PDB file of C-alpha atoms in Angstrom:
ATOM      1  CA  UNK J   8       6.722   6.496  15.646  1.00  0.00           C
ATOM      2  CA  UNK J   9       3.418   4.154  15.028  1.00  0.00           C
ATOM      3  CA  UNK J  10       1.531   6.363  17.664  1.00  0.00           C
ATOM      4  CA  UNK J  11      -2.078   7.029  16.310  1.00  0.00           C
ATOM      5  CA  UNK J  12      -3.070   9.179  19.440  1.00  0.00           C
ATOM      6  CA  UNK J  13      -5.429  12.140  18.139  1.00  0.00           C
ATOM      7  CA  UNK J  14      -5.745  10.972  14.649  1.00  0.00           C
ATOM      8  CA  UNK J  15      -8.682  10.154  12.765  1.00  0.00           C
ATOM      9  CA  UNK J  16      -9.091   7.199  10.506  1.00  0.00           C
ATOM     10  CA  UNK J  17     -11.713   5.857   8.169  1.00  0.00           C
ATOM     11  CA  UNK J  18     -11.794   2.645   7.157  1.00  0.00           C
ATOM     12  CA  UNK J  19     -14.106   2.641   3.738  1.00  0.00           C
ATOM     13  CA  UNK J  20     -15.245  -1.063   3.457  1.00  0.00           C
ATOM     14  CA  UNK J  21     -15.718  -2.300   7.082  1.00  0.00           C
ATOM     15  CA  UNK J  22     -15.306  -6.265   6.182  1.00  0.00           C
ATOM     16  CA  UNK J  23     -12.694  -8.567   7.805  1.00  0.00           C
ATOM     17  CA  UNK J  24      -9.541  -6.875   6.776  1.00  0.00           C
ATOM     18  CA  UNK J  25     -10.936  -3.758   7.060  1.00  0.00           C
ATOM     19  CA  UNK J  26     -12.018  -4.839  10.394  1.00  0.00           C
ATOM     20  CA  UNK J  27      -8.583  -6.516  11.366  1.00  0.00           C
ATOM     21  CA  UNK J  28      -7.161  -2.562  10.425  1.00  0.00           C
ATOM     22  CA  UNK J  29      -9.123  -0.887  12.345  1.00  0.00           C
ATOM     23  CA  UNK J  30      -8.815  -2.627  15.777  1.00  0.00           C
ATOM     24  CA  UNK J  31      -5.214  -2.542  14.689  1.00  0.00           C
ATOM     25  CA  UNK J  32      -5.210   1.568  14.586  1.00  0.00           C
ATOM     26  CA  UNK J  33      -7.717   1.178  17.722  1.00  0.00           C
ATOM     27  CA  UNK J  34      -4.633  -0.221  19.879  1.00  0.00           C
ATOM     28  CA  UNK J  35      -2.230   2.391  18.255  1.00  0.00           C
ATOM     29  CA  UNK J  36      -4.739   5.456  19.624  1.00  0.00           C
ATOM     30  CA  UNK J  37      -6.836   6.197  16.771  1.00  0.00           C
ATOM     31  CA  UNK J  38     -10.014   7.306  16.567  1.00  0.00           C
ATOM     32  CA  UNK J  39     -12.448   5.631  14.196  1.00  0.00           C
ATOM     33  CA  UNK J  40     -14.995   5.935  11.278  1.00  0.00           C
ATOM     34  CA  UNK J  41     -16.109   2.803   9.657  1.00  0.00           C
ATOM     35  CA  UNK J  42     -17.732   3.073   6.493  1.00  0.00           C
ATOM     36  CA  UNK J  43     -20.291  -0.063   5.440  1.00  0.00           C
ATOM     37  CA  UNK J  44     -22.275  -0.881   2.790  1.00  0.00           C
ATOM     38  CA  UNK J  45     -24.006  -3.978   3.681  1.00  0.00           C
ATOM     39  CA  UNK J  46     -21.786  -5.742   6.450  1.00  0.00           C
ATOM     40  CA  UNK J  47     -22.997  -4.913   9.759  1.00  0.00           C
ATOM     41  CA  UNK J  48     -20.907  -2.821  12.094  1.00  0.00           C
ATOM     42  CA  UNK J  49     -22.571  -2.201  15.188  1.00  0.00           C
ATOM     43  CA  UNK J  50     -20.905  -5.203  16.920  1.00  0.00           C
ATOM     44  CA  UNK J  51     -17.570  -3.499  16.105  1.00  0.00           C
ATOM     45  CA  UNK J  52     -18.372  -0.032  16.828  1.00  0.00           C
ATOM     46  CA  UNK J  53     -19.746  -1.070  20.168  1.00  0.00           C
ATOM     47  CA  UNK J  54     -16.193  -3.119  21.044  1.00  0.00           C
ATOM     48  CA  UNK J  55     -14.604   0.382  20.214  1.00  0.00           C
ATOM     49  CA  UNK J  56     -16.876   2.474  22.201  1.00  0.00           C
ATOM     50  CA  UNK J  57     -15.873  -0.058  25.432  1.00  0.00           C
ATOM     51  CA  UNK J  58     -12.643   0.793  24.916  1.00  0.00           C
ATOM     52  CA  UNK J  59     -13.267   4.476  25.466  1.00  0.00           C
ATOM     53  CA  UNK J  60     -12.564   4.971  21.356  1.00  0.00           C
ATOM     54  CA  UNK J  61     -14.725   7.888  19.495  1.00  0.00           C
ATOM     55  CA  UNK J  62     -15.962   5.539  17.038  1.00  0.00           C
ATOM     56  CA  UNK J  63     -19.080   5.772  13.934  1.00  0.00           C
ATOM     57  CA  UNK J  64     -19.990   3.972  11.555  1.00  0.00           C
ATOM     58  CA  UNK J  65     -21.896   5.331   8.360  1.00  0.00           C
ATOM     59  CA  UNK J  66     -23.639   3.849   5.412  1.00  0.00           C
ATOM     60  CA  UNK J  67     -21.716   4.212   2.271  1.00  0.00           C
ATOM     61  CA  UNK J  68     -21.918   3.505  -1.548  1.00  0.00           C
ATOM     62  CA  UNK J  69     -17.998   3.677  -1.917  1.00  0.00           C
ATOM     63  CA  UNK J  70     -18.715   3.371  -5.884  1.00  0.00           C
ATOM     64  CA  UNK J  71     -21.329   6.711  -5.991  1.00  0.00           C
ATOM     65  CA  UNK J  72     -19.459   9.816  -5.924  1.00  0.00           C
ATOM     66  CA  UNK J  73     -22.640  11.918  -3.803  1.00  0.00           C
ATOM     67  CA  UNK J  74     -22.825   9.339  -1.286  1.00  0.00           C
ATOM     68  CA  UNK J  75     -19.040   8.992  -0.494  1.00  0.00           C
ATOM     69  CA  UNK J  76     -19.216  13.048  -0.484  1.00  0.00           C
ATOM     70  CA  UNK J  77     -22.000  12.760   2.049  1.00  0.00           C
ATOM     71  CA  UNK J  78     -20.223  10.329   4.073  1.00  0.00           C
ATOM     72  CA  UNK J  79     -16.700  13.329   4.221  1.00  0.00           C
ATOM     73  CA  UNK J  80     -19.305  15.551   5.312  1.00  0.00           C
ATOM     74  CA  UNK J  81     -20.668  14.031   7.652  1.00  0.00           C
ATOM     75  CA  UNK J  82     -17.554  13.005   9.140  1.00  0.00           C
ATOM     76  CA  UNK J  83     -15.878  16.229   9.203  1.00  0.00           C
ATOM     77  CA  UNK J  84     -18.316  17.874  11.104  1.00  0.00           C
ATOM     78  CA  UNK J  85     -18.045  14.887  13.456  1.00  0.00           C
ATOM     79  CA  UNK J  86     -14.406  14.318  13.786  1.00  0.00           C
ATOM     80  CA  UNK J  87     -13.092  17.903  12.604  1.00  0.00           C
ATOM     81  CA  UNK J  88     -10.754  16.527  10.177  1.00  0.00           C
ATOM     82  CA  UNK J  89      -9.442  13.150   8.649  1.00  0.00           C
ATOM     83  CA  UNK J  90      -5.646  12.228   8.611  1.00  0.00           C
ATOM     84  CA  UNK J  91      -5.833   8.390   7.871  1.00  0.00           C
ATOM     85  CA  UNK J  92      -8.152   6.971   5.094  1.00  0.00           C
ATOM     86  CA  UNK J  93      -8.277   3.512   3.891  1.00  0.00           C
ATOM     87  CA  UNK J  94     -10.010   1.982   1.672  1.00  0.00           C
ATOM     88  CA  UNK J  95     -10.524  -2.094   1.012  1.00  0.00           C
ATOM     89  CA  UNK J  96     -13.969  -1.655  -0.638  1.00  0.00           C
ATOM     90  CA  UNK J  97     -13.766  -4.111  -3.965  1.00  0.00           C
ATOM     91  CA  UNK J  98     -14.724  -8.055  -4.819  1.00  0.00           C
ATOM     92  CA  UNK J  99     -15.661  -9.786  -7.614  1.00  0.00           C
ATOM     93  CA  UNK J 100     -18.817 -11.416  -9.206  1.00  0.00           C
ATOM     94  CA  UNK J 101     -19.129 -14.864 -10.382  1.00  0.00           C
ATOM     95  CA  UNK J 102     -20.887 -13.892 -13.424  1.00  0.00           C
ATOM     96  CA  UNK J 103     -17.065 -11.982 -14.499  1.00  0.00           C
ATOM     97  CA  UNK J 104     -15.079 -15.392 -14.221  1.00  0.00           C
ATOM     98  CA  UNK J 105     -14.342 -17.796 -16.646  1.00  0.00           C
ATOM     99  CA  UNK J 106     -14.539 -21.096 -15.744  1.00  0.00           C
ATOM    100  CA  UNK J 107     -14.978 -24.738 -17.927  1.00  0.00           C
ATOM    101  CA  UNK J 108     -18.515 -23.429 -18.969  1.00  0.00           C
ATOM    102  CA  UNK J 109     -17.642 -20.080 -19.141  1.00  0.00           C
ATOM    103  CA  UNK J 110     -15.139 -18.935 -21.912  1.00  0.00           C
ATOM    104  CA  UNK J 111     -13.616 -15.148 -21.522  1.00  0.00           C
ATOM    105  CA  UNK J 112     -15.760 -14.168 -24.885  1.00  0.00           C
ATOM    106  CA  UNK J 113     -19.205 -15.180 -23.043  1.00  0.00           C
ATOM    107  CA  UNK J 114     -18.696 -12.922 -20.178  1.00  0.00           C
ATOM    108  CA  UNK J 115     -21.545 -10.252 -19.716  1.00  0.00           C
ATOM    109  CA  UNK J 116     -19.848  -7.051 -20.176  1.00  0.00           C
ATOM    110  CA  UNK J 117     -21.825  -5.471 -17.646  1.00  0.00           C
ATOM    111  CA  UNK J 118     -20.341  -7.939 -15.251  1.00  0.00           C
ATOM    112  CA  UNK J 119     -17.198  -6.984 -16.173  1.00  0.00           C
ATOM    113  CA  UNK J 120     -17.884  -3.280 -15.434  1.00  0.00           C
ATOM    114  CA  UNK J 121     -19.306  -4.032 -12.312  1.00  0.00           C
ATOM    115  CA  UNK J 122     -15.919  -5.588 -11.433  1.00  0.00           C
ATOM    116  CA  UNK J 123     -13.880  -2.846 -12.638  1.00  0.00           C
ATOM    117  CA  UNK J 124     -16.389  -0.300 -11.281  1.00  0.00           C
ATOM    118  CA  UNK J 125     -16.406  -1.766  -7.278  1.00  0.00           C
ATOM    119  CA  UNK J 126     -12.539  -2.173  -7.178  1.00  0.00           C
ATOM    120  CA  UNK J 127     -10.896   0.882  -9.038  1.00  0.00           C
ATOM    121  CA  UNK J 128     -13.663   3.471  -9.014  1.00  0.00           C
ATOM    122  CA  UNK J 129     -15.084   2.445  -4.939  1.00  0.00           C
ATOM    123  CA  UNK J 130     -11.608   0.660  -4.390  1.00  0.00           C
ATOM    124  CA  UNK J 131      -9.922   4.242  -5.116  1.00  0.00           C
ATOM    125  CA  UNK J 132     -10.645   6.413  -7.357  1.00  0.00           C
ATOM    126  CA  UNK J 133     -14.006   8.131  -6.155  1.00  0.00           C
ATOM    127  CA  UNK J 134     -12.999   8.054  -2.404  1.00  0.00           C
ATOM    128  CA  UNK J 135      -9.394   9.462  -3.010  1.00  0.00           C
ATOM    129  CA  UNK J 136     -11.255  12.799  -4.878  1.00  0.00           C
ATOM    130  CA  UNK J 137     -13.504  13.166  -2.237  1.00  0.00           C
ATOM    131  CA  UNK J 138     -11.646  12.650   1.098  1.00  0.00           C
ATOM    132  CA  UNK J 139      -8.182  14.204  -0.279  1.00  0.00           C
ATOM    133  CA  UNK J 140      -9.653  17.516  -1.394  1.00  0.00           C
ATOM    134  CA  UNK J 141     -10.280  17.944   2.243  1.00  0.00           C
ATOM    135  CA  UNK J 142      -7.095  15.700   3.567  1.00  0.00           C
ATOM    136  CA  UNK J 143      -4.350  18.434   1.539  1.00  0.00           C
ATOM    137  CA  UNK J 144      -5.554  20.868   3.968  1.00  0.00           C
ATOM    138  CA  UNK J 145      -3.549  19.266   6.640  1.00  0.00           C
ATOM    139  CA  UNK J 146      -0.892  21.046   7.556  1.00  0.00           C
ATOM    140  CA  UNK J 147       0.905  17.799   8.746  1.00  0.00           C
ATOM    141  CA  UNK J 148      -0.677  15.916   5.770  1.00  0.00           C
ATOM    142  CA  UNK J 149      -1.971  12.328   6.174  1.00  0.00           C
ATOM    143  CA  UNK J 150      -1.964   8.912   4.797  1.00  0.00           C
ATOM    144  CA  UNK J 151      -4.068   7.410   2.355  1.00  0.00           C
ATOM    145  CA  UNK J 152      -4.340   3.405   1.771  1.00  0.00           C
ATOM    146  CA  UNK J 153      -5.412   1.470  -1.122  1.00  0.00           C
ATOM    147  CA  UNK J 154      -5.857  -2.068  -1.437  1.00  0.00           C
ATOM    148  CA  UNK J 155      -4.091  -4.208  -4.123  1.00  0.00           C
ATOM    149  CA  UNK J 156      -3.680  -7.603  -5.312  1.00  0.00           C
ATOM    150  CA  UNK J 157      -1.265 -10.533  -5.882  1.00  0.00           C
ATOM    151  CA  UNK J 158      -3.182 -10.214  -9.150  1.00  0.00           C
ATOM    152  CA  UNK J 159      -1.380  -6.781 -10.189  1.00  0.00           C
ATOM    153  CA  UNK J 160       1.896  -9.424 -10.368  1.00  0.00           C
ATOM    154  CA  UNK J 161       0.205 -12.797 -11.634  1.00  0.00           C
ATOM    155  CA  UNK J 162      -3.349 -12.569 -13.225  1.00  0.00           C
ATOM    156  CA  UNK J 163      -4.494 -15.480 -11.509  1.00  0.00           C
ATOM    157  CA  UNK J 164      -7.178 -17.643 -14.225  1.00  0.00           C
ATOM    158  CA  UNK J 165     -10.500 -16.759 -14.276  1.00  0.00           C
ATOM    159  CA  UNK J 166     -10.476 -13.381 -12.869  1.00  0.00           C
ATOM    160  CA  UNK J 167     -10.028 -10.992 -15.710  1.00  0.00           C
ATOM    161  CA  UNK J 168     -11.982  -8.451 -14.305  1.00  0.00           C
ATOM    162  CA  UNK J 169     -10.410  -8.267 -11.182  1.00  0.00           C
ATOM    163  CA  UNK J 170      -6.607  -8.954 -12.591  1.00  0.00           C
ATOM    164  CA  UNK J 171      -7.510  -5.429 -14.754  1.00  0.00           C
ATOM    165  CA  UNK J 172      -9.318  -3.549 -11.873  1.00  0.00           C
ATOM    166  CA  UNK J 173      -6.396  -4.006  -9.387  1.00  0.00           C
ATOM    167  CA  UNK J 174      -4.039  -3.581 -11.885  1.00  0.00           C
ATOM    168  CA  UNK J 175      -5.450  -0.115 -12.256  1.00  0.00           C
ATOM    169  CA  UNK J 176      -6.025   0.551  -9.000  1.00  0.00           C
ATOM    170  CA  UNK J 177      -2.224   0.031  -8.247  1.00  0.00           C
ATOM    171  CA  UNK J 178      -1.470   2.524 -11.195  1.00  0.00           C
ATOM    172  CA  UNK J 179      -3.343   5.235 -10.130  1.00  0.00           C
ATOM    173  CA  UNK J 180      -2.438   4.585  -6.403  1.00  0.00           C
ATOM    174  CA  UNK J 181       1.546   5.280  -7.551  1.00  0.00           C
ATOM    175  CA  UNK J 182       0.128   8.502  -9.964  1.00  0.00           C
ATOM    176  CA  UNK J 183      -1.963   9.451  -7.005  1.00  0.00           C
ATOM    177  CA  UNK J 184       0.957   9.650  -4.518  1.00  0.00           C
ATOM    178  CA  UNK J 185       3.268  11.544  -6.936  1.00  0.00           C
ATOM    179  CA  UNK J 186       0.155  14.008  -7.886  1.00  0.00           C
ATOM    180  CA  UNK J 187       0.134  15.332  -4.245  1.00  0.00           C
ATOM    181  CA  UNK J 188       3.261  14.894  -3.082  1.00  0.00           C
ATOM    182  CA  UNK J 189       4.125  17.925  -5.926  1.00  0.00           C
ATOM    183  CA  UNK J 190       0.924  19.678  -6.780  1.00  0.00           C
ATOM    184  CA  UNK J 191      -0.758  19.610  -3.586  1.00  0.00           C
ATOM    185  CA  UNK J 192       1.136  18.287   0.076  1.00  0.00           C
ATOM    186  CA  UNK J 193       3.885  17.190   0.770  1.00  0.00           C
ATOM    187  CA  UNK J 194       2.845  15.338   3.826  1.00  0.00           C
ATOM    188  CA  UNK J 195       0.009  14.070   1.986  1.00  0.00           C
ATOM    189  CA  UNK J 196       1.130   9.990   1.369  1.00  0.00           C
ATOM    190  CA  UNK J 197      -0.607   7.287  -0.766  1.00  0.00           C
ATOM    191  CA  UNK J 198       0.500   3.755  -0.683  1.00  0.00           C
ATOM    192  CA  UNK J 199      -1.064   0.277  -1.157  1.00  0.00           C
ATOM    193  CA  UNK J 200      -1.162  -2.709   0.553  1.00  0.00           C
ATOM    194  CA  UNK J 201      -1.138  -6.165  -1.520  1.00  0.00           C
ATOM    195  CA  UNK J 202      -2.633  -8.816   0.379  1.00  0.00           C
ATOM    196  CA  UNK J 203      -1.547 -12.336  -0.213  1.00  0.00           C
ATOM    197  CA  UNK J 204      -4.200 -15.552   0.496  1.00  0.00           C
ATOM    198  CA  UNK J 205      -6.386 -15.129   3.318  1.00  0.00           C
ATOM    199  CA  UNK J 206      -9.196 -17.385   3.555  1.00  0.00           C
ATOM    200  CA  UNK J 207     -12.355 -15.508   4.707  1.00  0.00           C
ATOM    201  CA  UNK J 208     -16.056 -15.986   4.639  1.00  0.00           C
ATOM    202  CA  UNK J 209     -16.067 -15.654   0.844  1.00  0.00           C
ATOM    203  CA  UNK J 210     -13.131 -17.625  -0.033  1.00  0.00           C
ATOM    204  CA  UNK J 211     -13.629 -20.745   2.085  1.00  0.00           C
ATOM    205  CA  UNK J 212     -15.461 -22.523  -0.479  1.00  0.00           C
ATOM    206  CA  UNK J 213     -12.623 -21.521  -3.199  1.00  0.00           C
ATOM    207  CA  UNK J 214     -10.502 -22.641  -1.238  1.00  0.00           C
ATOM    208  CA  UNK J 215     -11.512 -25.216   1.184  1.00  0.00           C
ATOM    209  CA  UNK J 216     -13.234 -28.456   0.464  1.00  0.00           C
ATOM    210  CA  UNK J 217     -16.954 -29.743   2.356  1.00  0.00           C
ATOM    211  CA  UNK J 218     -14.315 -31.375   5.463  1.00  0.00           C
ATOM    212  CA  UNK J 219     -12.239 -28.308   5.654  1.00  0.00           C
ATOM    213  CA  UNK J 220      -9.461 -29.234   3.696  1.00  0.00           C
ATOM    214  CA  UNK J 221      -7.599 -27.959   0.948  1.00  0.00           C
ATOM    215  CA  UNK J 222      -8.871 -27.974  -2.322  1.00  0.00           C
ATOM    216  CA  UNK J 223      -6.912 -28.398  -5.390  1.00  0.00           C
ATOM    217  CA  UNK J 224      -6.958 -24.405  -6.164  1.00  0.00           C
ATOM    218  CA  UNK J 225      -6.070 -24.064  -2.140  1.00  0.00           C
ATOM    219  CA  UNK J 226      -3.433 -26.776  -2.332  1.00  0.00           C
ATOM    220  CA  UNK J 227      -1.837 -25.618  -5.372  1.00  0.00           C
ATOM    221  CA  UNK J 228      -1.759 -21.654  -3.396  1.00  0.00           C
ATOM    222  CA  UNK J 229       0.013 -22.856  -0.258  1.00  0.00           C
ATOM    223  CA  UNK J 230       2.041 -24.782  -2.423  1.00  0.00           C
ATOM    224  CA  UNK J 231       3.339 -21.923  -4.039  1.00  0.00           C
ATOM    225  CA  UNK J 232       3.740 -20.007  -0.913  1.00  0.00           C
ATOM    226  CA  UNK J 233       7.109 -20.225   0.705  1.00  0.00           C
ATOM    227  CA  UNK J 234       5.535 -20.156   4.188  1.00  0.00           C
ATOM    228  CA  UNK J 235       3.405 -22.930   3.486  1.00  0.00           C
ATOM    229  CA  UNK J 236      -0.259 -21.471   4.687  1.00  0.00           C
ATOM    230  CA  UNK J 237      -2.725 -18.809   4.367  1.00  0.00           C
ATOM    231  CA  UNK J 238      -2.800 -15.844   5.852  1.00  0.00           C
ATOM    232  CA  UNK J 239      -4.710 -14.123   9.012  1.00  0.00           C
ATOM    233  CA  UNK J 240      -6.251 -10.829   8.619  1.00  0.00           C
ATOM    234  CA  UNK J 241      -4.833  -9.978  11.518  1.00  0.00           C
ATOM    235  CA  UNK J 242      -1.220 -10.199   9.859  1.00  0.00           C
ATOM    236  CA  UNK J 243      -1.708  -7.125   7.370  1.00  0.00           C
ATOM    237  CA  UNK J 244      -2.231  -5.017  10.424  1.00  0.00           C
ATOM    238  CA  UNK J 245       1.651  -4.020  11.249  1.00  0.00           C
ATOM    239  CA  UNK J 246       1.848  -2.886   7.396  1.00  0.00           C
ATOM    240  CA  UNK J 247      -1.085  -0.720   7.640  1.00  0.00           C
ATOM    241  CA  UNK J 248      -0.535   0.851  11.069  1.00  0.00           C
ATOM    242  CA  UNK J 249       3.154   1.785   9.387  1.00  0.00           C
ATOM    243  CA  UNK J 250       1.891   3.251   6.431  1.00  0.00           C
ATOM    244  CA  UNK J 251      -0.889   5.126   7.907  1.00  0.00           C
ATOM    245  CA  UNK J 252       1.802   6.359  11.300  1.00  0.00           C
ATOM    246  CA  UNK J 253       4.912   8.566  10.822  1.00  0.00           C
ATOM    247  CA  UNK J 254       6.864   5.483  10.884  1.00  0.00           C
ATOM    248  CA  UNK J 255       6.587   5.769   6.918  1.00  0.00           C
ATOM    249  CA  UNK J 256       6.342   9.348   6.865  1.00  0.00           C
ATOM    250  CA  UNK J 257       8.649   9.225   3.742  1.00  0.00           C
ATOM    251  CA  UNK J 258       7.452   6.234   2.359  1.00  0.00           C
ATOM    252  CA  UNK J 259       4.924   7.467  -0.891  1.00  0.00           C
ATOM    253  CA  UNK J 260       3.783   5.536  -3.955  1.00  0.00           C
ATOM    254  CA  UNK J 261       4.504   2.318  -2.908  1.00  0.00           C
ATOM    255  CA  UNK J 262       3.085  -1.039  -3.140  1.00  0.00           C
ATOM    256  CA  UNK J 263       3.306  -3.490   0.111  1.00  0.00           C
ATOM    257  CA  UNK J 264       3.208  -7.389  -0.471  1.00  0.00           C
ATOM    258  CA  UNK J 265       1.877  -9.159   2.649  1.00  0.00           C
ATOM    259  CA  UNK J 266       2.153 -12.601   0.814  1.00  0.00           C
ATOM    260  CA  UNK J 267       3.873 -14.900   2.817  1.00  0.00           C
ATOM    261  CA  UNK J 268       6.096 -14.408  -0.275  1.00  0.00           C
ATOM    262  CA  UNK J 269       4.348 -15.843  -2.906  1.00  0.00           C
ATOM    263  CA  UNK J 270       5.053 -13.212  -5.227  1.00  0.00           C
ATOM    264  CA  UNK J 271       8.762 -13.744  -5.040  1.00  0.00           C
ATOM    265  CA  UNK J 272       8.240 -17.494  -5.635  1.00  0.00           C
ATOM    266  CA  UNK J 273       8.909 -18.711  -9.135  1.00  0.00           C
ATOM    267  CA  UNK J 274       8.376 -22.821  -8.531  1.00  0.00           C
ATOM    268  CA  UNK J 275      11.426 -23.740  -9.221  1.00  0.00           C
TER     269      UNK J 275
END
């Protein structure tokens, strides 16, 4: 049922969990497409290719509606087809946080839209239009993957941006799924995954202080998850090779935590 053999999937946003995700669909058969912006990929593609995996990579603008049409284009006439698409492009900017300086009515507004822009229009909505025009042809459908946010349960402070952006995203991720399932495949699946606390290259200093240690914001997150740690990229793997394999092939319009359940944690 999680056999990948003779698919192809594109991972839009080649960073570490998209990176995690795709070696994860590498071991289940797939063949890959790995979409970057600025994080190099050759290192990754090349581990693929060793493997004996058909595997490119392509520059993408996952927030520019011609260049993510460019990038379908040039991958169907390189792969044929696409059955698994994922996308984990998205962030946030420092200049859309409050802070002790920064109080919500100071924030730039174009920072804001940048926020809102990278996560729900590049997070979702501009790569779902594009790849699932061609993706309802299927006749055994596909899988499409967005990804969410403990934020779409508990705007965390400072982030109201990114709270609103994923918030969004998860919204149109459910209309999304219910949109194709009955106007246009029903094979055709869209779920998200919401990621818990994983400390990457971009987080460690949020989280982590100068000896490596938990800070008071990374203290008071393991804290409040039951499993007492963060997570490993590696661990959202098993959720996404279920969703995107016909494991879930009734599963549509749903959200994923992978949390080390925070999210059902009140504190008490």
């Amino acid at each position: 049922m999680f056999n990948l053999n003779g698919k192809t999937a594109v991972i839009l946003g080649a960073g570490v969990i998209g990176s995690a995700i795709a070696r994860g669909f590498v071991q289940a058969g797939a063949d890959i497409v790995l979409g970057y912006r600025s994080t190099p990929v050759d290192s990754l593609a090349s581990e693929f290719r060793e493997l004996g995996v058909k595997v490119k990579a392509y520059r993408v603008e996952a927030t520019e509606h011609q260049s993510v049409t460019e990038y379908r284009d040039q991958i169907l006439k390189d792969f044929g087809s696409v059955d698994i698409l994922v996308v984990t492009a998205g962030g946030n900017v420092k200049a859309a946080m409050t802070s002790d300086e920064t109080s919500f009515f100071d924030l730039p507004m174009d920072a804001l839209e940048k926020v809102v822009n990278t996560n729900l229009f590049g997070g979702a909505i501009i790569p779902a239009q594009v790849f699932g025009h061609s993706m309802v042809d299927n006749q055994q459908g596909g899988s499409i993957i967005t990804i969410s946010s403990m934020n779409i349960y508990r705007p965390l402070e400072g982030r109201p941006g990114y709270a609103a952006a994923k918030s969004a995203l998860t919204n149109f991720t459910q209309w999304l799924s219910v949109y194709l399932a009955k106007e246009c495949n029903p094979f055709l699946r869209v779920n998200s995954i919401a990621p818990g606390f994983f400390i990457n290259s971009r987080m460690r200093n949020q989280l982590l202080d100068e000896n490596g240690e938990y800070n008071a914001r990374g203290k008071a997150i393991v804290d409040h998850t039951p499993m007492g740690r963060f997570g490993e990229p590696e661990e959202i793997v098993g959720t996404a090779v279920w969703l995107a394999s016909e494991a879930s092939k009734f599963v549509t319009g749903t959200v994923i935590p992978v949390d080390g359940g925070f999210n059902a944690y009140a504190g008490l």
